[in-house]
Amino acid sequence: MARILIDNGRVIDPSQGVDRVTNLLVEDDKIAAWDVERTGDETVIDASGQIVAPGLIDMHVHLREPGSEEDETIQTGTAAAVAGGFTSIACMPNTVPPIDSQAAVEFIQHQAARANNCHVFVVACVSKDREGTDLAELGQLVQAGAVAFSDDGSPVHNAELMRQALEYCRMFDRPILNHAEVLELTRDGVMHEGIVSLVLGLPGIPAEAEDVMTSRDISLAEATGGKLHMMHVSTAGSVDLIRRAKKRGVRVTGEVCTHHFTLTDECLRTFNSHFKMKPPLRGQRHVDACIEGLVDGTLDAIVTDHAPHAAEKKLRELDQAPFGVIGLETALGLVVTHLIRPGHLDWPGALEKMTINPARILKINKGTLRVGADADITIIDPEQTWTVRQSDFRSKSINSPFTGQELIGRATCVIVGGDIKLRREMATA
Ligand SMILES: [Zn+2]
Ligand SMILES: [Zn+2]
């Protein structure tokens, strides 16, 4: 039996409300015990001064395979996830072809097993071929292992289809994850509509393009009783709508991307396409509202919306370059630097949004260090200062808006199903 003893770390497990220094024993692929002594026959990982957390989960990742392997593959994307401290990710179905069939779900599962880096949970399409007209075979997709449904990359534009999806999904108790964007309001916008877009003379995407659909989706969730999850929430209006809906008991959850609580539309003054994504970077008022939403629990999960694009695509003029940025390898450092250090969230509060909350939304058996749970563990050096460098990315793409930035906090050890997938030096004190 393979035994790993994680010694003397600050073990934080929000699923059990635990935060204390102790030892954790892994046997084979499970958490075997807490508070144990060394017996001498185990591999010891000294976690003194470090945080021992349930393996991090990113519920919003684009792996690009099949169809856009020049941007990312399941192999490189999951390697990037592990490098960032993630042990589980959920991948979006806007591939070519899209993940709207059992065979497509099985293909992802097969490639993820071959890559053998981290767990990959499949989000399948809401609509057939992602065309937004007919519902995909949701029941069959659930049978194949799909954990949720989304037409991400595009909104579920048709309100009747969204209503049907929410209603139908109640049967499986699976959420619909929607990308809220009223396309008639976005038109050819490339950045947030505001003073900066006006000054730069760039077509804008108004905050209402998101707010209007968030409001529609909440109404439909309320009417149907279906489970709704709002993706990449980026506006003060959406945060407020979700907050009020939750108070009424609507089954809605929300996520925020790491770039939306750290950057504003001011970044577009560089005309650098690494600041171009959807929804766009907003003004400071919206950033503050997203942080407030995280603090008061309106927003449940922190995600990356990891969206790799090959360098030659992102090198095009700003209006031609595709939307999206990578995020798996910078997420943890951004959370520590921008949420924990300034005192917006404490460690348990931040980890909850990267472990048990996304696990609960997707109803996956992850995000906990309970005895008997899968041995998915992330050990974090909370003090390590490091610089984001393109040459260090395991992702196939380098379209990060954070290159060159100094961040605090990094995963030093990542254990997936009892296997040590990453060991990184701890900063010397
Ligand atoms: Zn999206
Ligand atoms: Zn996305």
PDB file of N, CA, C and O in Angstrom, residues 58-111:
ATOM      1  N   ASP A  58     -11.392  24.022 -10.900  1.00  0.00           N
ATOM      2  CA  ASP A  58     -11.773  25.119 -11.801  1.00  0.00           C
ATOM      3  C   ASP A  58     -12.921  24.622 -12.675  1.00  0.00           C
ATOM      4  O   ASP A  58     -12.726  23.752 -13.519  1.00  0.00           O
ATOM      5  N   MET A  59     -14.096  25.174 -12.433  1.00  0.00           N
ATOM      6  CA  MET A  59     -15.274  24.661 -13.151  1.00  0.00           C
ATOM      7  C   MET A  59     -15.515  25.332 -14.493  1.00  0.00           C
ATOM      8  O   MET A  59     -16.554  25.102 -15.115  1.00  0.00           O
ATOM      9  N   HIS A  60     -14.541  26.097 -14.977  1.00  0.00           N
ATOM     10  CA  HIS A  60     -14.748  26.770 -16.280  1.00  0.00           C
ATOM     11  C   HIS A  60     -13.437  26.844 -17.068  1.00  0.00           C
ATOM     12  O   HIS A  60     -12.661  27.789 -16.918  1.00  0.00           O
ATOM     13  N   VAL A  61     -13.217  25.821 -17.888  1.00  0.00           N
ATOM     14  CA  VAL A  61     -11.967  25.706 -18.648  1.00  0.00           C
ATOM     15  C   VAL A  61     -12.287  25.322 -20.099  1.00  0.00           C
ATOM     16  O   VAL A  61     -13.182  24.522 -20.348  1.00  0.00           O
ATOM     17  N   HIS A  62     -11.543  25.897 -21.023  1.00  0.00           N
ATOM     18  CA  HIS A  62     -11.646  25.493 -22.436  1.00  0.00           C
ATOM     19  C   HIS A  62     -10.379  24.729 -22.807  1.00  0.00           C
ATOM     20  O   HIS A  62      -9.283  25.280 -22.735  1.00  0.00           O
ATOM     21  N   LEU A  63     -10.554  23.472 -23.174  1.00  0.00           N
ATOM     22  CA  LEU A  63      -9.383  22.635 -23.498  1.00  0.00           C
ATOM     23  C   LEU A  63      -9.106  22.561 -25.006  1.00  0.00           C
ATOM     24  O   LEU A  63      -8.070  22.057 -25.416  1.00  0.00           O
ATOM     25  N   ARG A  64     -10.051  23.025 -25.815  1.00  0.00           N
ATOM     26  CA  ARG A  64      -9.872  23.192 -27.274  1.00  0.00           C
ATOM     27  C   ARG A  64      -9.797  21.901 -28.084  1.00  0.00           C
ATOM     28  O   ARG A  64      -9.789  21.946 -29.304  1.00  0.00           O
ATOM     29  N   GLU A  65      -9.673  20.763 -27.427  1.00  0.00           N
ATOM     30  CA  GLU A  65      -9.631  19.501 -28.157  1.00  0.00           C
ATOM     31  C   GLU A  65     -10.986  18.824 -28.023  1.00  0.00           C
ATOM     32  O   GLU A  65     -11.508  18.757 -26.903  1.00  0.00           O
ATOM     33  N   PRO A  66     -11.599  18.347 -29.105  1.00  0.00           N
ATOM     34  CA  PRO A  66     -11.079  18.286 -30.472  1.00  0.00           C
ATOM     35  C   PRO A  66     -11.287  19.583 -31.264  1.00  0.00           C
ATOM     36  O   PRO A  66     -12.165  20.368 -30.927  1.00  0.00           O
ATOM     37  N   GLY A  67     -10.461  19.740 -32.287  1.00  0.00           N
ATOM     38  CA  GLY A  67     -10.714  20.769 -33.285  1.00  0.00           C
ATOM     39  C   GLY A  67      -9.759  21.934 -33.324  1.00  0.00           C
ATOM     40  O   GLY A  67      -9.495  22.478 -34.380  1.00  0.00           O
ATOM     41  N   SER A  68      -9.225  22.344 -32.163  1.00  0.00           N
ATOM     42  CA  SER A  68      -8.311  23.492 -32.151  1.00  0.00           C
ATOM     43  C   SER A  68      -7.052  23.138 -31.371  1.00  0.00           C
ATOM     44  O   SER A  68      -6.637  23.855 -30.458  1.00  0.00           O
ATOM     45  N   GLU A  69      -6.437  22.025 -31.773  1.00  0.00           N
ATOM     46  CA  GLU A  69      -5.264  21.529 -31.046  1.00  0.00           C
ATOM     47  C   GLU A  69      -4.064  22.461 -31.176  1.00  0.00           C
ATOM     48  O   GLU A  69      -3.082  22.312 -30.444  1.00  0.00           O
ATOM     49  N   GLU A  70      -4.135  23.434 -32.097  1.00  0.00           N
ATOM     50  CA  GLU A  70      -3.048  24.417 -32.180  1.00  0.00           C
ATOM     51  C   GLU A  70      -3.100  25.374 -30.979  1.00  0.00           C
ATOM     52  O   GLU A  70      -2.098  26.005 -30.644  1.00  0.00           O
ATOM     53  N   ASP A  71      -4.256  25.477 -30.321  1.00  0.00           N
ATOM     54  CA  ASP A  71      -4.405  26.365 -29.163  1.00  0.00           C
ATOM     55  C   ASP A  71      -4.098  25.637 -27.846  1.00  0.00           C
ATOM     56  O   ASP A  71      -3.477  26.188 -26.944  1.00  0.00           O
ATOM     57  N   GLU A  72      -4.613  24.412 -27.734  1.00  0.00           N
ATOM     58  CA  GLU A  72      -4.456  23.628 -26.502  1.00  0.00           C
ATOM     59  C   GLU A  72      -4.891  22.205 -26.813  1.00  0.00           C
ATOM     60  O   GLU A  72      -5.674  21.983 -27.749  1.00  0.00           O
ATOM     61  N   THR A  73      -4.384  21.263 -26.036  1.00  0.00           N
ATOM     62  CA  THR A  73      -4.889  19.891 -26.112  1.00  0.00           C
ATOM     63  C   THR A  73      -5.295  19.497 -24.698  1.00  0.00           C
ATOM     64  O   THR A  73      -5.005  20.206 -23.727  1.00  0.00           O
ATOM     65  N   ILE A  74      -5.955  18.368 -24.601  1.00  0.00           N
ATOM     66  CA  ILE A  74      -6.343  17.901 -23.270  1.00  0.00           C
ATOM     67  C   ILE A  74      -5.073  17.615 -22.454  1.00  0.00           C
ATOM     68  O   ILE A  74      -5.017  17.878 -21.257  1.00  0.00           O
ATOM     69  N   GLN A  75      -4.043  17.136 -23.132  1.00  0.00           N
ATOM     70  CA  GLN A  75      -2.755  16.895 -22.482  1.00  0.00           C
ATOM     71  C   GLN A  75      -2.146  18.189 -21.926  1.00  0.00           C
ATOM     72  O   GLN A  75      -1.816  18.282 -20.745  1.00  0.00           O
ATOM     73  N   THR A  76      -2.018  19.213 -22.757  1.00  0.00           N
ATOM     74  CA  THR A  76      -1.354  20.445 -22.296  1.00  0.00           C
ATOM     75  C   THR A  76      -2.243  21.232 -21.333  1.00  0.00           C
ATOM     76  O   THR A  76      -1.748  21.825 -20.374  1.00  0.00           O
ATOM     77  N   GLY A  77      -3.539  21.230 -21.578  1.00  0.00           N
ATOM     78  CA  GLY A  77      -4.446  21.978 -20.698  1.00  0.00           C
ATOM     79  C   GLY A  77      -4.491  21.401 -19.295  1.00  0.00           C
ATOM     80  O   GLY A  77      -4.507  22.140 -18.311  1.00  0.00           O
ATOM     81  N   THR A  78      -4.492  20.065 -19.210  1.00  0.00           N
ATOM     82  CA  THR A  78      -4.517  19.461 -17.869  1.00  0.00           C
ATOM     83  C   THR A  78      -3.155  19.604 -17.183  1.00  0.00           C
ATOM     84  O   THR A  78      -3.080  19.706 -15.963  1.00  0.00           O
ATOM     85  N   ALA A  79      -2.081  19.642 -17.984  1.00  0.00           N
ATOM     86  CA  ALA A  79      -0.748  19.891 -17.393  1.00  0.00           C
ATOM     87  C   ALA A  79      -0.700  21.301 -16.811  1.00  0.00           C
ATOM     88  O   ALA A  79      -0.160  21.530 -15.718  1.00  0.00           O
ATOM     89  N   ALA A  80      -1.297  22.250 -17.529  1.00  0.00           N
ATOM     90  CA  ALA A  80      -1.366  23.636 -17.022  1.00  0.00           C
ATOM     91  C   ALA A  80      -2.197  23.686 -15.743  1.00  0.00           C
ATOM     92  O   ALA A  80      -1.861  24.405 -14.799  1.00  0.00           O
ATOM     93  N   ALA A  81      -3.269  22.906 -15.708  1.00  0.00           N
ATOM     94  CA  ALA A  81      -4.125  22.878 -14.519  1.00  0.00           C
ATOM     95  C   ALA A  81      -3.326  22.416 -13.305  1.00  0.00           C
ATOM     96  O   ALA A  81      -3.356  23.059 -12.246  1.00  0.00           O
ATOM     97  N   VAL A  82      -2.600  21.322 -13.459  1.00  0.00           N
ATOM     98  CA  VAL A  82      -1.800  20.798 -12.342  1.00  0.00           C
ATOM     99  C   VAL A  82      -0.746  21.829 -11.919  1.00  0.00           C
ATOM    100  O   VAL A  82      -0.551  22.080 -10.726  1.00  0.00           O
ATOM    101  N   ALA A  83      -0.103  22.464 -12.889  1.00  0.00           N
ATOM    102  CA  ALA A  83       0.911  23.475 -12.565  1.00  0.00           C
ATOM    103  C   ALA A  83       0.294  24.614 -11.755  1.00  0.00           C
ATOM    104  O   ALA A  83       0.962  25.236 -10.929  1.00  0.00           O
ATOM    105  N   GLY A  84      -0.981  24.882 -11.978  1.00  0.00           N
ATOM    106  CA  GLY A  84      -1.664  25.949 -11.252  1.00  0.00           C
ATOM    107  C   GLY A  84      -2.242  25.502  -9.923  1.00  0.00           C
ATOM    108  O   GLY A  84      -2.815  26.305  -9.194  1.00  0.00           O
ATOM    109  N   GLY A  85      -2.140  24.209  -9.612  1.00  0.00           N
ATOM    110  CA  GLY A  85      -2.644  23.708  -8.332  1.00  0.00           C
ATOM    111  C   GLY A  85      -4.006  23.045  -8.420  1.00  0.00           C
ATOM    112  O   GLY A  85      -4.590  22.687  -7.400  1.00  0.00           O
ATOM    113  N   PHE A  86      -4.524  22.863  -9.635  1.00  0.00           N
ATOM    114  CA  PHE A  86      -5.860  22.261  -9.787  1.00  0.00           C
ATOM    115  C   PHE A  86      -5.765  20.742  -9.920  1.00  0.00           C
ATOM    116  O   PHE A  86      -4.905  20.221 -10.633  1.00  0.00           O
ATOM    117  N   THR A  87      -6.685  20.066  -9.241  1.00  0.00           N
ATOM    118  CA  THR A  87      -6.757  18.614  -9.356  1.00  0.00           C
ATOM    119  C   THR A  87      -7.987  18.183 -10.145  1.00  0.00           C
ATOM    120  O   THR A  87      -8.078  17.037 -10.575  1.00  0.00           O
ATOM    121  N   SER A  88      -8.957  19.100 -10.299  1.00  0.00           N
ATOM    122  CA  SER A  88     -10.150  18.814 -11.104  1.00  0.00           C
ATOM    123  C   SER A  88     -10.519  20.055 -11.896  1.00  0.00           C
ATOM    124  O   SER A  88     -10.464  21.171 -11.370  1.00  0.00           O
ATOM    125  N   ILE A  89     -10.906  19.824 -13.140  1.00  0.00           N
ATOM    126  CA  ILE A  89     -11.421  20.925 -13.951  1.00  0.00           C
ATOM    127  C   ILE A  89     -12.677  20.449 -14.674  1.00  0.00           C
ATOM    128  O   ILE A  89     -12.870  19.246 -14.872  1.00  0.00           O
ATOM    129  N   ALA A  90     -13.516  21.415 -15.033  1.00  0.00           N
ATOM    130  CA  ALA A  90     -14.665  21.102 -15.895  1.00  0.00           C
ATOM    131  C   ALA A  90     -14.411  21.798 -17.223  1.00  0.00           C
ATOM    132  O   ALA A  90     -14.053  22.984 -17.249  1.00  0.00           O
ATOM    133  N   CYS A  91     -14.551  21.029 -18.317  1.00  0.00           N
ATOM    134  CA  CYS A  91     -14.239  21.611 -19.626  1.00  0.00           C
ATOM    135  C   CYS A  91     -15.511  21.904 -20.409  1.00  0.00           C
ATOM    136  O   CYS A  91     -16.505  21.194 -20.314  1.00  0.00           O
ATOM    137  N   MET A  92     -15.436  22.981 -21.172  1.00  0.00           N
ATOM    138  CA  MET A  92     -16.594  23.486 -21.915  1.00  0.00           C
ATOM    139  C   MET A  92     -16.706  22.818 -23.282  1.00  0.00           C
ATOM    140  O   MET A  92     -15.701  22.439 -23.879  1.00  0.00           O
ATOM    141  N   PRO A  93     -17.953  22.718 -23.766  1.00  0.00           N
ATOM    142  CA  PRO A  93     -18.205  21.917 -24.971  1.00  0.00           C
ATOM    143  C   PRO A  93     -18.099  22.653 -26.299  1.00  0.00           C
ATOM    144  O   PRO A  93     -18.491  22.093 -27.320  1.00  0.00           O
ATOM    145  N   ASN A  94     -17.556  23.878 -26.311  1.00  0.00           N
ATOM    146  CA  ASN A  94     -17.506  24.586 -27.599  1.00  0.00           C
ATOM    147  C   ASN A  94     -16.250  24.206 -28.391  1.00  0.00           C
ATOM    148  O   ASN A  94     -15.442  25.040 -28.771  1.00  0.00           O
ATOM    149  N   THR A  95     -16.133  22.895 -28.615  1.00  0.00           N
ATOM    150  CA  THR A  95     -15.031  22.371 -29.418  1.00  0.00           C
ATOM    151  C   THR A  95     -15.559  22.143 -30.836  1.00  0.00           C
ATOM    152  O   THR A  95     -16.707  22.427 -31.133  1.00  0.00           O
ATOM    153  N   VAL A  96     -14.692  21.602 -31.701  1.00  0.00           N
ATOM    154  CA  VAL A  96     -15.108  21.318 -33.079  1.00  0.00           C
ATOM    155  C   VAL A  96     -14.822  19.852 -33.377  1.00  0.00           C
ATOM    156  O   VAL A  96     -13.667  19.487 -33.521  1.00  0.00           O
ATOM    157  N   PRO A  97     -15.819  18.962 -33.453  1.00  0.00           N
ATOM    158  CA  PRO A  97     -17.238  19.249 -33.230  1.00  0.00           C
ATOM    159  C   PRO A  97     -17.531  19.506 -31.754  1.00  0.00           C
ATOM    160  O   PRO A  97     -16.734  19.139 -30.895  1.00  0.00           O
ATOM    161  N   PRO A  98     -18.683  20.109 -31.475  1.00  0.00           N
ATOM    162  CA  PRO A  98     -19.042  20.375 -30.082  1.00  0.00           C
ATOM    163  C   PRO A  98     -19.393  19.096 -29.320  1.00  0.00           C
ATOM    164  O   PRO A  98     -19.724  18.075 -29.927  1.00  0.00           O
ATOM    165  N   ILE A  99     -19.326  19.165 -27.995  1.00  0.00           N
ATOM    166  CA  ILE A  99     -19.601  17.990 -27.163  1.00  0.00           C
ATOM    167  C   ILE A  99     -21.111  17.898 -26.936  1.00  0.00           C
ATOM    168  O   ILE A  99     -21.635  18.376 -25.931  1.00  0.00           O
ATOM    169  N   ASP A 100     -21.791  17.321 -27.899  1.00  0.00           N
ATOM    170  CA  ASP A 100     -23.253  17.216 -27.795  1.00  0.00           C
ATOM    171  C   ASP A 100     -23.745  15.779 -27.977  1.00  0.00           C
ATOM    172  O   ASP A 100     -24.922  15.549 -28.213  1.00  0.00           O
ATOM    173  N   SER A 101     -22.803  14.815 -27.880  1.00  0.00           N
ATOM    174  CA  SER A 101     -23.196  13.408 -28.036  1.00  0.00           C
ATOM    175  C   SER A 101     -22.445  12.574 -27.012  1.00  0.00           C
ATOM    176  O   SER A 101     -21.405  13.002 -26.479  1.00  0.00           O
ATOM    177  N   GLN A 102     -22.961  11.368 -26.760  1.00  0.00           N
ATOM    178  CA  GLN A 102     -22.279  10.461 -25.831  1.00  0.00           C
ATOM    179  C   GLN A 102     -20.860  10.178 -26.298  1.00  0.00           C
ATOM    180  O   GLN A 102     -19.929  10.148 -25.501  1.00  0.00           O
ATOM    181  N   ALA A 103     -20.706   9.978 -27.605  1.00  0.00           N
ATOM    182  CA  ALA A 103     -19.382   9.657 -28.135  1.00  0.00           C
ATOM    183  C   ALA A 103     -18.397  10.793 -27.877  1.00  0.00           C
ATOM    184  O   ALA A 103     -17.233  10.560 -27.550  1.00  0.00           O
ATOM    185  N   ALA A 104     -18.888  12.021 -28.001  1.00  0.00           N
ATOM    186  CA  ALA A 104     -18.008  13.176 -27.776  1.00  0.00           C
ATOM    187  C   ALA A 104     -17.602  13.261 -26.310  1.00  0.00           C
ATOM    188  O   ALA A 104     -16.442  13.555 -25.986  1.00  0.00           O
ATOM    189  N   VAL A 105     -18.546  12.993 -25.393  1.00  0.00           N
ATOM    190  CA  VAL A 105     -18.226  13.002 -23.957  1.00  0.00           C
ATOM    191  C   VAL A 105     -17.177  11.929 -23.671  1.00  0.00           C
ATOM    192  O   VAL A 105     -16.180  12.174 -22.975  1.00  0.00           O
ATOM    193  N   GLU A 106     -17.385  10.756 -24.265  1.00  0.00           N
ATOM    194  CA  GLU A 106     -16.459   9.648 -24.021  1.00  0.00           C
ATOM    195  C   GLU A 106     -15.072   9.934 -24.587  1.00  0.00           C
ATOM    196  O   GLU A 106     -14.060   9.532 -24.011  1.00  0.00           O
ATOM    197  N   PHE A 107     -15.027  10.654 -25.696  1.00  0.00           N
ATOM    198  CA  PHE A 107     -13.728  11.025 -26.273  1.00  0.00           C
ATOM    199  C   PHE A 107     -12.922  11.888 -25.293  1.00  0.00           C
ATOM    200  O   PHE A 107     -11.737  11.649 -25.057  1.00  0.00           O
ATOM    201  N   ILE A 108     -13.593  12.864 -24.696  1.00  0.00           N
ATOM    202  CA  ILE A 108     -12.910  13.739 -23.722  1.00  0.00           C
ATOM    203  C   ILE A 108     -12.417  12.902 -22.535  1.00  0.00           C
ATOM    204  O   ILE A 108     -11.268  13.034 -22.089  1.00  0.00           O
ATOM    205  N   GLN A 109     -13.294  12.051 -22.034  1.00  0.00           N
ATOM    206  CA  GLN A 109     -12.925  11.225 -20.874  1.00  0.00           C
ATOM    207  C   GLN A 109     -11.724  10.346 -21.204  1.00  0.00           C
ATOM    208  O   GLN A 109     -10.813  10.180 -20.391  1.00  0.00           O
ATOM    209  N   HIS A 110     -11.728   9.800 -22.409  1.00  0.00           N
ATOM    210  CA  HIS A 110     -10.641   8.925 -22.839  1.00  0.00           C
ATOM    211  C   HIS A 110      -9.318   9.702 -22.939  1.00  0.00           C
ATOM    212  O   HIS A 110      -8.279   9.250 -22.440  1.00  0.00           O
ATOM    213  N   GLN A 111      -9.372  10.866 -23.554  1.00  0.00           N
ATOM    214  CA  GLN A 111      -8.151  11.671 -23.710  1.00  0.00           C
ATOM    215  C   GLN A 111      -7.641  12.155 -22.346  1.00  0.00           C
ATOM    216  O   GLN A 111      -6.428  12.237 -22.126  1.00  0.00           O
TER     217      GLN A 111
END
